[in-house]
XYZ file of C-alpha atoms in Angstrom:
351
model
C -15.114 -17.811 -14.964
C -11.419 -18.561 -14.515
C -10.397 -19.845 -11.096
C -7.199 -21.046 -9.500
C -6.066 -21.405 -5.917
C -5.216 -17.750 -5.510
C -7.519 -15.557 -7.583
C -10.958 -15.850 -9.161
C -11.589 -13.886 -12.353
C -15.160 -13.740 -13.607
C -17.695 -11.584 -15.396
C -20.877 -11.006 -13.421
C -23.512 -9.069 -15.272
C -21.886 -5.861 -16.419
C -18.886 -6.107 -14.074
C -15.509 -7.763 -14.351
C -14.859 -9.144 -10.875
C -11.484 -9.972 -9.288
C -11.643 -11.933 -6.036
C -8.354 -12.441 -4.222
C -8.726 -15.978 -2.949
C -6.108 -16.744 -0.312
C -8.118 -16.052 2.859
C -5.860 -18.134 5.124
C -2.943 -15.911 4.034
C -5.112 -12.793 4.228
C -5.118 -12.775 0.428
C -1.395 -12.031 0.232
C -0.363 -11.179 -3.300
C 1.892 -13.426 -5.387
C 3.523 -12.897 -8.769
C 1.119 -15.243 -10.612
C -1.815 -13.346 -9.093
C -0.425 -10.050 -10.411
C -0.044 -11.494 -13.900
C -3.534 -12.968 -13.853
C -5.132 -9.682 -12.777
C -3.230 -7.785 -15.477
C -4.412 -10.290 -18.093
C -8.013 -9.857 -16.964
C -7.808 -6.066 -17.129
C -6.569 -6.316 -20.702
C -9.472 -8.554 -21.693
C -12.095 -6.408 -19.971
C -10.752 -3.172 -21.408
C -11.731 -4.420 -24.868
C -15.014 -6.078 -23.829
C -18.040 -3.817 -24.468
C -20.153 -5.969 -22.134
C -17.978 -4.966 -19.149
C -18.862 -1.514 -17.839
C -16.621 -1.527 -14.784
C -14.200 -3.638 -12.744
C -14.523 -4.589 -9.076
C -11.864 -6.067 -6.789
C -12.572 -7.708 -3.438
C -11.024 -10.175 -1.015
C -12.269 -13.628 -0.042
C -12.967 -14.325 3.614
C -13.903 -12.018 6.462
C -10.550 -10.483 7.357
C -9.694 -8.105 4.546
C -8.916 -7.319 0.942
C -5.178 -8.018 1.016
C -2.421 -7.890 3.640
C 0.246 -7.130 1.025
C 2.808 -9.039 -0.978
C 3.874 -12.546 -0.059
C 6.759 -11.482 2.160
C 7.750 -15.047 2.981
C 8.673 -15.429 -0.686
C 10.533 -12.107 -0.594
C 12.385 -13.252 2.539
C 13.483 -16.470 0.842
C 14.609 -14.531 -2.220
C 16.584 -11.961 -0.244
C 18.148 -14.582 1.990
C 19.262 -16.622 -1.004
C 20.616 -13.581 -2.821
C 18.398 -14.266 -5.837
C 16.299 -11.755 -7.767
C 12.838 -13.224 -8.243
C 11.378 -10.359 -6.214
C 12.617 -7.877 -8.809
C 10.497 -9.553 -11.488
C 7.517 -9.562 -9.125
C 7.885 -5.877 -8.273
C 8.360 -4.901 -11.912
C 5.038 -6.501 -12.877
C 3.295 -5.392 -9.686
C 4.257 -1.745 -10.120
C 3.180 -1.836 -13.755
C -0.168 -3.171 -12.572
C -0.450 -0.350 -10.018
C 0.047 2.213 -12.780
C -2.389 0.332 -15.016
C -5.077 0.515 -12.330
C -4.547 4.262 -11.925
C -4.970 4.855 -15.672
C -7.643 2.222 -16.350
C -10.208 3.613 -18.796
C -13.203 1.988 -17.097
C -14.344 2.560 -13.507
C -12.298 0.435 -11.104
C -14.146 -0.199 -7.839
C -12.032 -1.387 -4.899
C -13.820 -2.801 -1.859
C -11.298 -1.963 0.864
C -13.095 -3.855 3.618
C -10.990 -5.133 6.527
C -7.203 -5.211 6.336
C -5.664 -3.407 3.346
C -1.902 -3.142 3.625
C 1.158 -2.827 1.403
C 0.441 -4.477 -1.922
C -3.257 -4.403 -1.068
C -3.076 -0.614 -1.082
C -1.459 -0.805 -4.513
C -4.370 -2.879 -5.842
C -7.014 -0.563 -4.425
C -5.976 2.996 -3.589
C -5.045 3.802 -7.204
C -8.547 2.889 -8.349
C -11.180 5.396 -9.411
C -13.834 4.324 -6.863
C -12.349 3.316 -3.496
C -14.725 2.088 -0.804
C -13.885 1.723 2.888
C -16.042 0.329 5.695
C -16.069 0.533 9.491
C -13.834 -2.570 9.430
C -11.149 -1.058 7.179
C -7.583 -0.851 8.454
C -5.358 0.724 5.816
C -1.580 0.881 6.225
C 1.831 0.907 4.625
C 3.783 -0.901 7.409
C 7.018 -1.546 5.535
C 9.468 0.176 7.891
C 8.685 -2.496 10.478
C 10.224 -5.176 8.254
C 13.212 -3.139 7.079
C 11.547 -2.143 3.815
C 10.280 1.113 2.293
C 6.688 1.859 1.183
C 6.225 0.884 -2.450
C 3.342 0.076 -4.897
C 2.892 3.830 -5.320
C 2.573 4.278 -1.568
C 5.135 7.079 -1.469
C 3.142 8.833 -4.224
C -0.111 8.607 -2.266
C 1.345 9.453 1.148
C 3.519 12.310 -0.112
C 0.314 13.958 -1.353
C -1.719 13.510 1.830
C -2.583 16.758 3.668
C 0.298 18.338 5.540
C 2.628 15.751 7.031
C -0.007 13.078 7.688
C 1.503 10.847 5.020
C 4.973 11.175 6.521
C 3.599 10.086 9.889
C 1.816 7.074 8.377
C 4.787 6.037 6.235
C 7.376 6.196 9.011
C 5.287 4.684 11.811
C 3.311 2.232 9.671
C 0.158 3.239 11.543
C -3.072 1.664 10.283
C -6.000 4.043 9.806
C -9.720 3.490 9.697
C -12.293 4.735 7.240
C -12.417 8.419 8.200
C -8.648 8.868 8.219
C -8.253 6.909 4.974
C -10.675 9.378 3.401
C -8.836 12.322 4.962
C -5.487 11.121 3.583
C -6.794 10.530 0.061
C -6.511 6.746 0.238
C -10.255 6.210 -0.287
C -13.298 8.039 -1.655
C -16.443 6.695 -0.011
C -17.591 5.079 3.220
C -20.099 2.238 2.958
C -21.113 0.239 6.072
C -20.127 -3.408 5.734
C -23.763 -4.454 6.159
C -24.445 -2.800 2.785
C -21.661 -4.536 0.852
C -23.627 -7.555 -0.295
C -26.357 -5.360 -1.726
C -23.771 -3.012 -3.256
C -22.040 -5.902 -5.010
C -25.360 -7.147 -6.327
C -26.197 -3.677 -7.657
C -22.772 -3.326 -9.297
C -23.026 -6.711 -10.989
C -26.720 -7.274 -11.620
C -28.114 -3.742 -11.660
C -30.067 -3.040 -14.818
C -30.535 0.722 -14.727
C -27.150 1.345 -16.379
C -25.951 3.826 -13.744
C -22.187 4.501 -13.678
C -20.294 2.639 -10.960
C -19.601 5.742 -8.894
C -23.285 6.639 -8.867
C -24.165 3.106 -7.795
C -21.728 3.357 -4.880
C -23.198 6.739 -3.935
C -26.525 5.039 -3.245
C -24.936 3.198 -0.325
C -22.376 5.729 0.864
C -22.737 7.509 4.207
C -20.621 10.024 6.125
C -17.694 8.200 7.701
C -17.478 7.652 11.462
C -15.203 9.870 13.523
C -11.468 10.043 12.814
C -9.179 7.618 14.611
C -7.140 10.603 15.742
C -5.412 12.240 12.777
C -7.722 15.250 12.811
C -7.109 15.893 16.512
C -3.364 15.227 16.154
C -2.879 17.210 12.969
C -1.153 20.199 14.601
C 1.703 18.271 16.226
C 1.999 15.834 13.320
C 2.499 18.659 10.817
C 4.965 20.434 13.058
C 7.065 17.428 14.038
C 7.205 15.609 10.715
C 8.129 18.709 8.741
C 11.689 18.242 10.031
C 14.406 17.428 7.530
C 15.766 14.355 9.317
C 14.359 11.410 11.220
C 16.512 12.386 14.196
C 14.908 15.821 14.303
C 11.436 14.272 13.946
C 12.216 12.136 17.004
C 13.389 15.197 18.930
C 10.318 17.237 18.045
C 7.965 14.374 18.969
C 9.547 14.028 22.378
C 9.606 17.770 22.867
C 5.857 18.189 22.499
C 5.178 16.586 25.869
C 2.048 15.045 24.348
C 1.340 11.353 25.055
C 0.330 10.620 21.442
C 3.506 12.205 20.081
C 5.667 10.333 22.568
C 3.963 7.104 21.528
C 4.791 7.903 17.899
C 8.429 8.367 18.926
C 8.428 4.972 20.651
C 6.933 3.442 17.520
C 9.681 4.928 15.361
C 12.308 3.626 17.756
C 11.220 0.056 16.977
C 11.551 0.456 13.195
C 14.586 -0.142 10.997
C 16.795 2.980 11.188
C 17.928 2.475 7.597
C 14.364 2.000 6.356
C 13.209 5.108 8.220
C 15.846 7.298 6.611
C 15.278 5.827 3.140
C 11.513 6.264 3.542
C 11.780 9.925 4.519
C 14.057 10.570 1.553
C 11.697 8.691 -0.787
C 8.693 10.706 0.384
C 10.459 14.035 -0.020
C 11.650 13.092 -3.506
C 8.227 11.745 -4.474
C 6.673 15.154 -3.751
C 8.848 16.641 -6.473
C 7.983 13.986 -9.078
C 5.121 14.809 -11.418
C 3.340 11.480 -11.850
C 2.676 8.103 -10.322
C 4.812 6.479 -12.998
C 7.876 8.520 -12.099
C 7.390 7.653 -8.430
C 7.025 3.945 -9.229
C 10.287 4.105 -11.168
C 11.930 5.577 -8.088
C 10.321 2.967 -5.841
C 11.693 0.207 -8.039
C 15.219 1.509 -7.455
C 14.549 1.736 -3.719
C 13.061 -1.768 -3.505
C 15.920 -3.218 -5.537
C 18.417 -1.739 -3.095
C 16.418 -2.925 -0.077
C 16.622 -6.508 -1.320
C 20.353 -6.521 -0.555
C 20.160 -4.699 2.801
C 20.343 -6.973 5.888
C 17.364 -5.325 7.580
C 14.830 -6.742 5.114
C 15.736 -10.357 5.880
C 15.980 -9.620 9.599
C 12.728 -7.669 9.745
C 10.698 -10.383 8.028
C 12.342 -12.997 10.217
C 11.390 -11.175 13.399
C 7.852 -10.254 12.375
C 6.729 -13.175 10.212
C 9.084 -16.175 10.299
C 10.133 -16.530 13.945
C 7.629 -13.951 15.253
C 9.834 -12.996 18.199
C 9.193 -9.298 17.401
C 12.809 -8.523 18.310
C 14.597 -7.491 15.111
C 18.327 -6.836 15.325
C 18.725 -3.927 12.942
C 22.060 -3.244 11.260
C 22.984 -0.545 11.962
C 20.990 -0.333 15.169
C 20.823 3.452 15.590
C 19.794 6.330 13.346
C 23.069 8.149 13.905
C 24.934 5.164 12.444
C 23.075 5.325 9.115
C 25.369 7.370 6.913
C 24.100 9.605 4.075
C 25.840 7.392 1.498
C 23.840 4.395 2.729
C 20.621 6.298 2.038
C 21.771 7.604 -1.339
C 22.424 4.084 -2.617
C 18.671 3.423 -2.490
C 18.245 5.980 -5.265
C 21.249 5.074 -7.408
C 20.636 4.139 -11.049
C 20.368 0.396 -11.606
C 22.084 0.351 -14.973
C 20.981 -0.153 -18.537
C 18.194 -2.693 -18.959
C 17.552 -2.986 -15.230
C 15.391 0.065 -14.579
C 11.592 0.056 -14.461
C 10.310 2.349 -17.205
C 6.884 3.284 -18.521
């Protein structure tokens, strides 16, 4: 077993086990954690004693709340580029998880957001529970969904992914399954026994078959099934302004609430996110989308809204961000296009 303050890497029976170990920070992901997980995956890939990999979070609150945005805030505020190195290695890890040759079981219990989605939703066996709350909430901090989030959400049924990406809405187990962010529902009361079976089980069953022993039909949808008609109609619009207009025009309370939610987000981030989702649909692989996301994230690092959004939500917690510009109409097309501009030789993320 290898242990440090942030992540525990160990082999238990026939499983390689990653435990994110920052429960007081809701297991927020740091650059050293990313590197350590990648190193472990390399070792286990070549180890015939390891049949599958499992990732889980320490504590009772969730798998992972995302990247360490306090560190990103400090980096952006100082005008330095440490976050670029973090994202480069993190996105490579996301792609590695998606292509990992052994079963990769993600226990998505509790809060799974941002970077936590990147560590789990690209896996081959993705387990949610009745406590799961899965989200890509980046627009609320002046950022754009990354870690392959625009790949996953652009491929959700209809316009459900557009709704989740723009509003940052957290979904439970049934809606995570509906949107393709998870595969199986296992009640949290079964997790301890499931982990024991995955690590100590002696019948040699593949990981997915082991999980199937504990899986049940998910509870009812949080609302996406019932709201699907107006979501698909409203979010099919070509601009965020038109999405707003369609939401308000429905006369439906849920749609109006979605409009109010959008109104609180960064106008620049909303427009960049919609553009990123539409472009991601046309890209043919996760790797190509991650390359695009790296450009987008690199641009976001120098946009005032990222520093301001993290300040308002995490540092000062006044929940009153002062976006710049403050209105959608003030975000010019050129400001959105710069998120997708080439970074220059030697600066791109490539696979």
